[in-house]
GROMACS .gro file of N, CA and C in nm:
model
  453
    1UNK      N    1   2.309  -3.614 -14.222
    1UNK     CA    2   2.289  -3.488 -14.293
    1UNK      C    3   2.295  -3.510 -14.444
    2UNK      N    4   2.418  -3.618 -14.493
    2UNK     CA    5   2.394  -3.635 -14.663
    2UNK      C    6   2.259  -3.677 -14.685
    3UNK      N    7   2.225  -3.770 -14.600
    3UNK     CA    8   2.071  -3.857 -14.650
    3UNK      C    9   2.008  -3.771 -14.663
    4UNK      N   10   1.986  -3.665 -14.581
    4UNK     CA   11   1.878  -3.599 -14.574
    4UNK      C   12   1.851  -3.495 -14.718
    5UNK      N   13   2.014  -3.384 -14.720
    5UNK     CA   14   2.007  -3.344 -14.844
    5UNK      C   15   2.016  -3.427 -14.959
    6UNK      N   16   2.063  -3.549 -14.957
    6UNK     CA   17   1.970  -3.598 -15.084
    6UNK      C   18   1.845  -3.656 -15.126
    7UNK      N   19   1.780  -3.709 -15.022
    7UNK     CA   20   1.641  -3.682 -14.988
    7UNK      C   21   1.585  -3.575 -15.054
    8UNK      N   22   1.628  -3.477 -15.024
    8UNK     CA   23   1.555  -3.308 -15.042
    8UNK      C   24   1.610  -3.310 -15.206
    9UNK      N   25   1.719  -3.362 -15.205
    9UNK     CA   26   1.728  -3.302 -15.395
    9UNK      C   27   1.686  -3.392 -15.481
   10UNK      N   28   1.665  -3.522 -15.409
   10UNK     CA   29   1.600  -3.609 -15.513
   10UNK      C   30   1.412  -3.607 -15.540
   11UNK      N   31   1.396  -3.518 -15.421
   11UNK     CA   32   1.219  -3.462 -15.384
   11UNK      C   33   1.230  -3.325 -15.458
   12UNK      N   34   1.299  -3.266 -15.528
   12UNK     CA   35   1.322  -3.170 -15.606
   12UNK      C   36   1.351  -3.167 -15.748
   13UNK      N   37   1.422  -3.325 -15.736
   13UNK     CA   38   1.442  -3.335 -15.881
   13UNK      C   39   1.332  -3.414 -15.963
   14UNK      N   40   1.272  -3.487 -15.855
   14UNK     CA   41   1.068  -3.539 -15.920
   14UNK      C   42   0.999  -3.435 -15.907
   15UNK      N   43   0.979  -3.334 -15.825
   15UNK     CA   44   0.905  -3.193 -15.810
   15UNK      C   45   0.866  -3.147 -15.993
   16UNK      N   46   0.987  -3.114 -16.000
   16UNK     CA   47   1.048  -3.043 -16.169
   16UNK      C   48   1.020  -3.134 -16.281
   17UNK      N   49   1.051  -3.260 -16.240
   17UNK     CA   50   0.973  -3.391 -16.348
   17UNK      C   51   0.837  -3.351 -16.347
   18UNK      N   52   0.782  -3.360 -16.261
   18UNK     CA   53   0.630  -3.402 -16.245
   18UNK      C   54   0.556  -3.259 -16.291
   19UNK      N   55   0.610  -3.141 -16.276
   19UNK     CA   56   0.561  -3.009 -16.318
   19UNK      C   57   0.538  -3.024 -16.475
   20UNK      N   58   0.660  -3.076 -16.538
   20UNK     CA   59   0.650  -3.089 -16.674
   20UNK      C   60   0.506  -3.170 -16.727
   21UNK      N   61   0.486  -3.238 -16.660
   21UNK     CA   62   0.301  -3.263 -16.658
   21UNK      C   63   0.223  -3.202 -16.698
   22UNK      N   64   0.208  -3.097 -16.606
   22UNK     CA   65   0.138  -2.974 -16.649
   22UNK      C   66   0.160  -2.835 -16.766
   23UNK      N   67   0.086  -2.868 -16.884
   23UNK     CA   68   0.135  -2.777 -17.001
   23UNK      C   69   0.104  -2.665 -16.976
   24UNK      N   70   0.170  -2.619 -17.085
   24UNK     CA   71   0.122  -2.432 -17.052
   24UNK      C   72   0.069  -2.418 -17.158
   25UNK      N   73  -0.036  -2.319 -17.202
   25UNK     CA   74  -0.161  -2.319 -17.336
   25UNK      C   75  -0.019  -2.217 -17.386
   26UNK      N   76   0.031  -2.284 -17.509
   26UNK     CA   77   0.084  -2.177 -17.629
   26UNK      C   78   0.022  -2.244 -17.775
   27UNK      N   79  -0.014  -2.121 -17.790
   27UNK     CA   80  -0.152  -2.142 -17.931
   27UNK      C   81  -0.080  -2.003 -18.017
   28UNK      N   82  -0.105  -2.007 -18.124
   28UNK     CA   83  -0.105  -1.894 -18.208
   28UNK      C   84  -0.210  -1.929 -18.317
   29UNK      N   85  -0.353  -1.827 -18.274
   29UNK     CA   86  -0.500  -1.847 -18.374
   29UNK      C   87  -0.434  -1.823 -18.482
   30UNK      N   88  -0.550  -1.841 -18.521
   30UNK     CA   89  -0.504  -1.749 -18.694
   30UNK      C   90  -0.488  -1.605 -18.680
   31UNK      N   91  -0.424  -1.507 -18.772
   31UNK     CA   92  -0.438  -1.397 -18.801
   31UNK      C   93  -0.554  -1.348 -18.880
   32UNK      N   94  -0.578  -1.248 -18.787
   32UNK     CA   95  -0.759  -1.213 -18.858
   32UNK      C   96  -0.733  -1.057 -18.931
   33UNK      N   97  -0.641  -0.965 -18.908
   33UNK     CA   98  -0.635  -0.864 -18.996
   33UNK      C   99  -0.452  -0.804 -18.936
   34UNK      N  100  -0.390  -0.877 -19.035
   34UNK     CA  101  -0.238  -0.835 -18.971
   34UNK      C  102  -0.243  -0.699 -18.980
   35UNK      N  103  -0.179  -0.645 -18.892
   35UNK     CA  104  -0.080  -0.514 -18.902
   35UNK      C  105  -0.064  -0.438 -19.052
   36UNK      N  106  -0.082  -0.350 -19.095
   36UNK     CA  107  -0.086  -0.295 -19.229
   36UNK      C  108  -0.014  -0.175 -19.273
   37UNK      N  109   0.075  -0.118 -19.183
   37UNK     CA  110   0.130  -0.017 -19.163
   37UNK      C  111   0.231  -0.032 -19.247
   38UNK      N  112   0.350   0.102 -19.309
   38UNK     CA  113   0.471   0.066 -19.384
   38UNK      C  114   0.539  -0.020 -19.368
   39UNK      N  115   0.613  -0.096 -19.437
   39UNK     CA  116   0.741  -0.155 -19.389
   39UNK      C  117   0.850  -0.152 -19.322
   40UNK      N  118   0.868  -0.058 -19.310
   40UNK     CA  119   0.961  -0.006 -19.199
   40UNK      C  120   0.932  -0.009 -19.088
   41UNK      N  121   0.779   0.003 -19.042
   41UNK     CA  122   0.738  -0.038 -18.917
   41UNK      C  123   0.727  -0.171 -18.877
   42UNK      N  124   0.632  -0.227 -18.970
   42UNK     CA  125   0.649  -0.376 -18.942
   42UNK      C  126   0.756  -0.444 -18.935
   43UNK      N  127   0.867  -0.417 -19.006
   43UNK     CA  128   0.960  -0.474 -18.964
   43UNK      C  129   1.013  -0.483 -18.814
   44UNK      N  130   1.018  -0.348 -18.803
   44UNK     CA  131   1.094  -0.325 -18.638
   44UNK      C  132   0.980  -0.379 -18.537
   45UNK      N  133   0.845  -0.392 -18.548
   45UNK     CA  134   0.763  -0.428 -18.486
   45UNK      C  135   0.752  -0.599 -18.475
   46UNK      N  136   0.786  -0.665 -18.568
   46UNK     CA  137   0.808  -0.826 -18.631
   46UNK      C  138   0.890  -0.838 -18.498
   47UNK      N  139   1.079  -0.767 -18.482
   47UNK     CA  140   1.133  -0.800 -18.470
   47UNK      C  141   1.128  -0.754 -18.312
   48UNK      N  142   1.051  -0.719 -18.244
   48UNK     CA  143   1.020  -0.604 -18.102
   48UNK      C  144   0.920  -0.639 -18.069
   49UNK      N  145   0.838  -0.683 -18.102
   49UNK     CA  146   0.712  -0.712 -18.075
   49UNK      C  147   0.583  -0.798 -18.080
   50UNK      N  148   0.610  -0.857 -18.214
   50UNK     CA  149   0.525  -1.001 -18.254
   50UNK      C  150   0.541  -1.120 -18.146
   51UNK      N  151   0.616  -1.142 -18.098
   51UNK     CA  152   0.650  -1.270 -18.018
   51UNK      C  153   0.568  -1.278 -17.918
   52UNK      N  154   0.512  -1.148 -17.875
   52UNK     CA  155   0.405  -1.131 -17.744
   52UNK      C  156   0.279  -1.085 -17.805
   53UNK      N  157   0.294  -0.944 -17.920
   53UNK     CA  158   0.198  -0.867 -17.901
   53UNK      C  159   0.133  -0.961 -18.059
   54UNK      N  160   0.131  -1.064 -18.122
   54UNK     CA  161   0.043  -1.094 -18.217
   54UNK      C  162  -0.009  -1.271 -18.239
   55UNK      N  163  -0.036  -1.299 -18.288
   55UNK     CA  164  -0.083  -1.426 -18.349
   55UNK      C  165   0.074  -1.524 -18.417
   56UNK      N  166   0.158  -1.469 -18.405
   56UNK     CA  167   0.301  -1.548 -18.462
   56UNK      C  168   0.356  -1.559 -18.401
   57UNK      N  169   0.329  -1.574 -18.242
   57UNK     CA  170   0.477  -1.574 -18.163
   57UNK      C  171   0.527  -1.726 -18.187
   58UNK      N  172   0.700  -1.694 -18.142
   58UNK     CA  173   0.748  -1.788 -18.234
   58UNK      C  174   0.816  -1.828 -18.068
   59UNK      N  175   0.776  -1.990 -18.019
   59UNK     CA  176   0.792  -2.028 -17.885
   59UNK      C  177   0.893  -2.081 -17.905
   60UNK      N  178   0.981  -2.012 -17.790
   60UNK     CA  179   1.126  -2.037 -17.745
   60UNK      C  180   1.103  -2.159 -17.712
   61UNK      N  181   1.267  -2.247 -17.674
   61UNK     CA  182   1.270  -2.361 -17.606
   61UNK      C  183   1.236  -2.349 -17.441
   62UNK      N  184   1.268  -2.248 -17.399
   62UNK     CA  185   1.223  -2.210 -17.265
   62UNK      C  186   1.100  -2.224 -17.250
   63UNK      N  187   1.049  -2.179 -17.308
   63UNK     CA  188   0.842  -2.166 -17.319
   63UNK      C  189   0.753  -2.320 -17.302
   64UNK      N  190   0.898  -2.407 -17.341
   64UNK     CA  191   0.835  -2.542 -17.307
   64UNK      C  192   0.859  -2.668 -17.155
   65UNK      N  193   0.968  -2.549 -17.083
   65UNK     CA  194   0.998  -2.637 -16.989
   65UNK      C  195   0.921  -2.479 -16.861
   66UNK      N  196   0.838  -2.616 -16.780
   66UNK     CA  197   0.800  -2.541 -16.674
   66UNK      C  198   0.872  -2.541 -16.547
   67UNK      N  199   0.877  -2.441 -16.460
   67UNK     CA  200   0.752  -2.337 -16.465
   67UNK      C  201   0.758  -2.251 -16.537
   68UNK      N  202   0.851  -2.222 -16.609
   68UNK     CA  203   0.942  -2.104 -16.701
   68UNK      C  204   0.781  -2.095 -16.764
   69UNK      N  205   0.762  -2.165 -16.910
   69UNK     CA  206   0.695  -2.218 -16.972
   69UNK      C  207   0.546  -2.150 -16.910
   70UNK      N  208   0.498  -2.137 -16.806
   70UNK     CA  209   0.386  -2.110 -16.753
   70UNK      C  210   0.357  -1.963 -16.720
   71UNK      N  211   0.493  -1.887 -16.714
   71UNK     CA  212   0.530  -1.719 -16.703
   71UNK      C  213   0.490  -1.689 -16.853
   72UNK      N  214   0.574  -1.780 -16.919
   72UNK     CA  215   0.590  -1.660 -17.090
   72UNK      C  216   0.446  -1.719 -17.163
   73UNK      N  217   0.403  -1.834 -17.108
   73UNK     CA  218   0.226  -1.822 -17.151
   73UNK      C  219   0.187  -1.736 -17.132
   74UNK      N  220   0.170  -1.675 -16.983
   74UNK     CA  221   0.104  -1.590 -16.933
   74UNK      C  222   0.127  -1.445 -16.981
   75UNK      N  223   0.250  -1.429 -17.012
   75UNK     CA  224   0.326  -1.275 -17.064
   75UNK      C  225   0.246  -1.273 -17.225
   76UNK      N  226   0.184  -1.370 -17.302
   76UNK     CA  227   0.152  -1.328 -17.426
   76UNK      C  228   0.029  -1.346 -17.422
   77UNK      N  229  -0.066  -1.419 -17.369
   77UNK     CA  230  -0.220  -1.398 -17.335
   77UNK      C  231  -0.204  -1.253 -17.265
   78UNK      N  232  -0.169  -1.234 -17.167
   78UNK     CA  233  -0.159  -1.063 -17.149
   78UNK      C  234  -0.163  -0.972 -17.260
   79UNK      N  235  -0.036  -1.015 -17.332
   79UNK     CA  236  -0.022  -0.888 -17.425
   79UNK      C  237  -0.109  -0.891 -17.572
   80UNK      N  238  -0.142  -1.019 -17.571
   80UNK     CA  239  -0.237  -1.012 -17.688
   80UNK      C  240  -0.369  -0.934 -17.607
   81UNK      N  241  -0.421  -0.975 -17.545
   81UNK     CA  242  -0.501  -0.894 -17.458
   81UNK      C  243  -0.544  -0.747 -17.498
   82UNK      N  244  -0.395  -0.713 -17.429
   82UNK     CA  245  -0.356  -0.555 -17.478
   82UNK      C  246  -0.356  -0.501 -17.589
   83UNK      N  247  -0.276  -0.559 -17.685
   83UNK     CA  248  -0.260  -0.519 -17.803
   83UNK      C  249  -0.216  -0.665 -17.917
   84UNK      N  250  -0.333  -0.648 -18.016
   84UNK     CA  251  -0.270  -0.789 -18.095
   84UNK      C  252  -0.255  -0.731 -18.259
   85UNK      N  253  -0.139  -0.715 -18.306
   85UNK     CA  254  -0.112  -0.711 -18.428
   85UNK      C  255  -0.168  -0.789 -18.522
   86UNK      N  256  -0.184  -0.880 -18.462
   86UNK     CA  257  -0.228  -0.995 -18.612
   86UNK      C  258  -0.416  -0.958 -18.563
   87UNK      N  259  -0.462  -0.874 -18.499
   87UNK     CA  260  -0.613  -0.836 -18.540
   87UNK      C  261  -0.600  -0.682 -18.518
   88UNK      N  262  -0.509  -0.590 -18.598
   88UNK     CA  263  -0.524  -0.468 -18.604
   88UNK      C  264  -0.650  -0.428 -18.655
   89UNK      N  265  -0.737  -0.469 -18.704
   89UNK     CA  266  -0.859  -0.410 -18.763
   89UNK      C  267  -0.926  -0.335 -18.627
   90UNK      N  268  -0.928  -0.416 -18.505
   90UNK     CA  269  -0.998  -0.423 -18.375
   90UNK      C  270  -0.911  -0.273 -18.336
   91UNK      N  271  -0.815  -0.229 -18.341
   91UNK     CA  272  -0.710  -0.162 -18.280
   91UNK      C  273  -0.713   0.003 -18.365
   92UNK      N  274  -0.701  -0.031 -18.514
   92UNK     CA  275  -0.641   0.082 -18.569
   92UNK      C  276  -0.745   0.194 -18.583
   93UNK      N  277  -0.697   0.271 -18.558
   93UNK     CA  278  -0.802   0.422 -18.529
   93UNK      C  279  -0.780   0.457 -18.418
   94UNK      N  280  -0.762   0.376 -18.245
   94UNK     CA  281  -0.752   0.426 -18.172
   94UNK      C  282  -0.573   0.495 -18.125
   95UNK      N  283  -0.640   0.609 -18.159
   95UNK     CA  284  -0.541   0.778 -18.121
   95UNK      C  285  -0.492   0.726 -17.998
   96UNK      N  286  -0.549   0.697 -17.877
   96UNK     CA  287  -0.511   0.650 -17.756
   96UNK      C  288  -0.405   0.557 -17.751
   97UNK      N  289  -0.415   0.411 -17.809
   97UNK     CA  290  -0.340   0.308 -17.848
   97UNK      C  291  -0.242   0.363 -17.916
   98UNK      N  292  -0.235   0.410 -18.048
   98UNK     CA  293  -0.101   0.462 -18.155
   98UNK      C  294  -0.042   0.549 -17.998
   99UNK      N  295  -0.073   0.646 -17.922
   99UNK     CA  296   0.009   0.737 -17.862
   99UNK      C  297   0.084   0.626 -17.763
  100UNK      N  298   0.004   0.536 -17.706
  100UNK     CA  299   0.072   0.439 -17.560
  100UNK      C  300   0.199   0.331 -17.643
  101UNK      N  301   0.145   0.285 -17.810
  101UNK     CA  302   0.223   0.217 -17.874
  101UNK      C  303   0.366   0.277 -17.855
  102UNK      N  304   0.381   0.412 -17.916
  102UNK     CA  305   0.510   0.475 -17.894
  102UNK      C  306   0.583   0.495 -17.766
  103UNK      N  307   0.493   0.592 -17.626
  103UNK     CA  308   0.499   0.604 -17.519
  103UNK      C  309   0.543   0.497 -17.458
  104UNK      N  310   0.503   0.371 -17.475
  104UNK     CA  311   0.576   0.288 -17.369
  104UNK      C  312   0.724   0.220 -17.478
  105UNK      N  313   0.741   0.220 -17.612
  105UNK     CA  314   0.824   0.189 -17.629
  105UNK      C  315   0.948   0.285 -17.637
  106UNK      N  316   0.931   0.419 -17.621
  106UNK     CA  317   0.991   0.558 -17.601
  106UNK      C  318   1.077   0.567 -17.441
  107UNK      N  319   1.009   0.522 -17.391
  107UNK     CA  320   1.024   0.498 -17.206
  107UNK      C  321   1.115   0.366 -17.197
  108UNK      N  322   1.071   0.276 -17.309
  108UNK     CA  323   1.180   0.170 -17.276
  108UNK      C  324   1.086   0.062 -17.166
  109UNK      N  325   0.982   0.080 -17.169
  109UNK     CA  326   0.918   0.006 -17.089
  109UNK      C  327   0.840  -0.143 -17.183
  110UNK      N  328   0.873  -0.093 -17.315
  110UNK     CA  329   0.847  -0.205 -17.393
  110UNK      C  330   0.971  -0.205 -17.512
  111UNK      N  331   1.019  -0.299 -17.539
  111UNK     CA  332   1.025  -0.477 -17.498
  111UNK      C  333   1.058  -0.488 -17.361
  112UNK      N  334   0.969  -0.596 -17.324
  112UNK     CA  335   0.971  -0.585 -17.134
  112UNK      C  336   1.154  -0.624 -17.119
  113UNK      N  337   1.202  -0.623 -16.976
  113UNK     CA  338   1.349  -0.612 -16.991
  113UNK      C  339   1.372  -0.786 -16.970
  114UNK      N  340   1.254  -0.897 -16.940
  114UNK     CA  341   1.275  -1.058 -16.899
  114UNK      C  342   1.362  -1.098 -17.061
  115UNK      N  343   1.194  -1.002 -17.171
  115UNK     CA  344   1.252  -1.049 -17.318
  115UNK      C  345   1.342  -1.036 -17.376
  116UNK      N  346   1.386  -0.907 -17.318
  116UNK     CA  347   1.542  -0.840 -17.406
  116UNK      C  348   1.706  -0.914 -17.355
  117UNK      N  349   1.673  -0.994 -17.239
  117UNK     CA  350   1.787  -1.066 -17.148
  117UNK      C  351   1.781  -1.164 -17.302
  118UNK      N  352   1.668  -1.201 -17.314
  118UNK     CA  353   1.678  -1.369 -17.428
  118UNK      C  354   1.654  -1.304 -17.555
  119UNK      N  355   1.651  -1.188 -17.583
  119UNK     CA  356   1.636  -1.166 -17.704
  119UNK      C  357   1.701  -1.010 -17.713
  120UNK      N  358   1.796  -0.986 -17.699
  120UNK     CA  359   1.866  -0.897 -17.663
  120UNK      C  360   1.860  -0.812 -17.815
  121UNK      N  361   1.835  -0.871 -17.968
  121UNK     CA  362   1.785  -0.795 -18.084
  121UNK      C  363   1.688  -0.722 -18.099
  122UNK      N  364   1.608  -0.724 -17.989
  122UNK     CA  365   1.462  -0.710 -18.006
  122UNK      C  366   1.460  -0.528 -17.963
  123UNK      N  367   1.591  -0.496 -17.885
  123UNK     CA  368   1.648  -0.399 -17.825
  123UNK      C  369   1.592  -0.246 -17.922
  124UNK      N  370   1.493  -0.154 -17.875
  124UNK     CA  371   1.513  -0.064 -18.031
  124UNK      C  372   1.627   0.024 -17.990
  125UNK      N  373   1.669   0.091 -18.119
  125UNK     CA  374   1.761   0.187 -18.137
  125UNK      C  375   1.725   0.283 -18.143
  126UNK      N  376   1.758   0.438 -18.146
  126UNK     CA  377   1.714   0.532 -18.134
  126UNK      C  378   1.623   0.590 -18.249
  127UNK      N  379   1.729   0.522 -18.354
  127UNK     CA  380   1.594   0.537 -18.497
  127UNK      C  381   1.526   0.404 -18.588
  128UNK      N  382   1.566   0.377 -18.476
  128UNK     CA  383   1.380   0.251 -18.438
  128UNK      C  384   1.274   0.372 -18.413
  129UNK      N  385   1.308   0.424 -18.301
  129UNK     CA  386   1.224   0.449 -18.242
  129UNK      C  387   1.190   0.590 -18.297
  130UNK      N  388   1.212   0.676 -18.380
  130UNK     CA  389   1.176   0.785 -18.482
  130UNK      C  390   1.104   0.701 -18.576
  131UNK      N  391   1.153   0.615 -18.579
  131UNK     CA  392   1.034   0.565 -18.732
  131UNK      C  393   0.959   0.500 -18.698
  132UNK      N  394   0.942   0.469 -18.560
  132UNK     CA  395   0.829   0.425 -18.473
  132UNK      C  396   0.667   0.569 -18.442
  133UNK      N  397   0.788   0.657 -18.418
  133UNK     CA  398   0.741   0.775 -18.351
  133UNK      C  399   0.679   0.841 -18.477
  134UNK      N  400   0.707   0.861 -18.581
  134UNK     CA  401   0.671   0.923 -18.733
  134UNK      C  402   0.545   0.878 -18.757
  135UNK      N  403   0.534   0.707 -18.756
  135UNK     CA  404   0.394   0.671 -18.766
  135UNK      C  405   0.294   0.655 -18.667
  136UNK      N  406   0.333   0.663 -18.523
  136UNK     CA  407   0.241   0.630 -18.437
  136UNK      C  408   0.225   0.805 -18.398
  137UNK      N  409   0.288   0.856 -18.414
  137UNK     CA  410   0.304   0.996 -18.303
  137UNK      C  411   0.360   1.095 -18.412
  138UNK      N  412   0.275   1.087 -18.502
  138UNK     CA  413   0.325   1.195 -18.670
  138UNK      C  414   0.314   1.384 -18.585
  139UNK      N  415   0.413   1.427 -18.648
  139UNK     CA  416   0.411   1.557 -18.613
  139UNK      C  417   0.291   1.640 -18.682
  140UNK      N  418   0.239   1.730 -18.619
  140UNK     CA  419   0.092   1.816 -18.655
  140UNK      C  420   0.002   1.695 -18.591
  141UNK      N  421   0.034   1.600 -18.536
  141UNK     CA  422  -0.109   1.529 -18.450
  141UNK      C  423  -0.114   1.642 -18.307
  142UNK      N  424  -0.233   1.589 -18.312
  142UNK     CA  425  -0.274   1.676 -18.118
  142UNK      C  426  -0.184   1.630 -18.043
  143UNK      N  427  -0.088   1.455 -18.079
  143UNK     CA  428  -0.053   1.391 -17.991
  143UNK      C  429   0.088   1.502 -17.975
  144UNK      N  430   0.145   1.528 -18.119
  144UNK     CA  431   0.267   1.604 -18.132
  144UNK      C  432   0.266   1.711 -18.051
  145UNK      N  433   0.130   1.782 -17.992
  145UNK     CA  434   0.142   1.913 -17.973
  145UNK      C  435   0.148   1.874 -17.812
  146UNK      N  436   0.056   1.776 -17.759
  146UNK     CA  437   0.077   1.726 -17.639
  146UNK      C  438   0.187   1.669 -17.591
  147UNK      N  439   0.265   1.640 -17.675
  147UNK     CA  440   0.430   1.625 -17.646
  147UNK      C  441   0.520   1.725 -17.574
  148UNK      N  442   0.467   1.814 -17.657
  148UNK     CA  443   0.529   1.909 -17.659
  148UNK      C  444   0.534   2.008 -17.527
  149UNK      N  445   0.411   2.013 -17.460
  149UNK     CA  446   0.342   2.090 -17.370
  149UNK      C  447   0.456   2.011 -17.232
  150UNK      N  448   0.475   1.895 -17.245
  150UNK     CA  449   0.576   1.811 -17.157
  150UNK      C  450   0.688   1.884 -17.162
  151UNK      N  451   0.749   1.899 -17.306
  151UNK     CA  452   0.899   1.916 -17.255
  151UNK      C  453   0.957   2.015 -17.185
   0.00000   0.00000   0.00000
């Protein structure tokens, strides 16, 4: 029975060697039209959001050992996808986007909860999220009035 489980952990512990083989694509292009909004936003957005949603994410040591490494690739090609700060030009105007920007970070559904375990700063506060809400979701927008019709 020892042979065997060490058999099995030493076929586990080359498994995990040999994965490291295989890289995971972490790239950050250039920035083609950063984010342009006040400072106060960008900041809280730098610190909440760049790591996935722009052209600067700044790769953890985790990000380099797989399979880990092959998830949080995948979590920022997604979210650049979705939304990329460092090419707001592509983005800004859409009313739709500014309302989901707030909405999912209002809900708490963004910063996802994997990132906030390892980056537990990234956490917003309640007036994060007013001075989030001021610029994405300004009062007298349609969005304000459609808020409203909710509560």
């Amino acid at each position: 029975m020892k042979k065997i489980l060490l058999l099995v952990s030493a076929a586990v512990a080359l498994a995990l060697i040999a994965i490291q083989l295989v890289p995971a694509e972490r790239s950050n292009p250039p920035v083609l039209a950063d984010f342009d909004g006040p400072d106060a936003v960008k900041e809280i957005l730098r610190t909440s959001c760049y790591d996935c949603h722009s052209n600067e994410t700044v790769w953890p040591w985790y990000s380099y050992v797989a399979p880990v490494s092959w998830s949080v690739a995948e979590h920022v090609r997604e979210a650049r996808e979705e939304l990329n700060f460092s090419d707001w030009a592509s983005f800004r105007g859409d009313a739709h986007l500014m309302e989901e920007i707030y909405e999912e970070t209002k809900e708490g559904h963004m910063p996802i909860g994997s990132y906030l375990r390892m980056h537990p700063g990234a956490k917003l506060s309640e007036a994060q999220l007013a001075v989030l809400k001021a610029y994405f979701y300004p009062e007298g927008s349609e969005h304000d009035e459609h808020e409203h019709e909710h509560d």
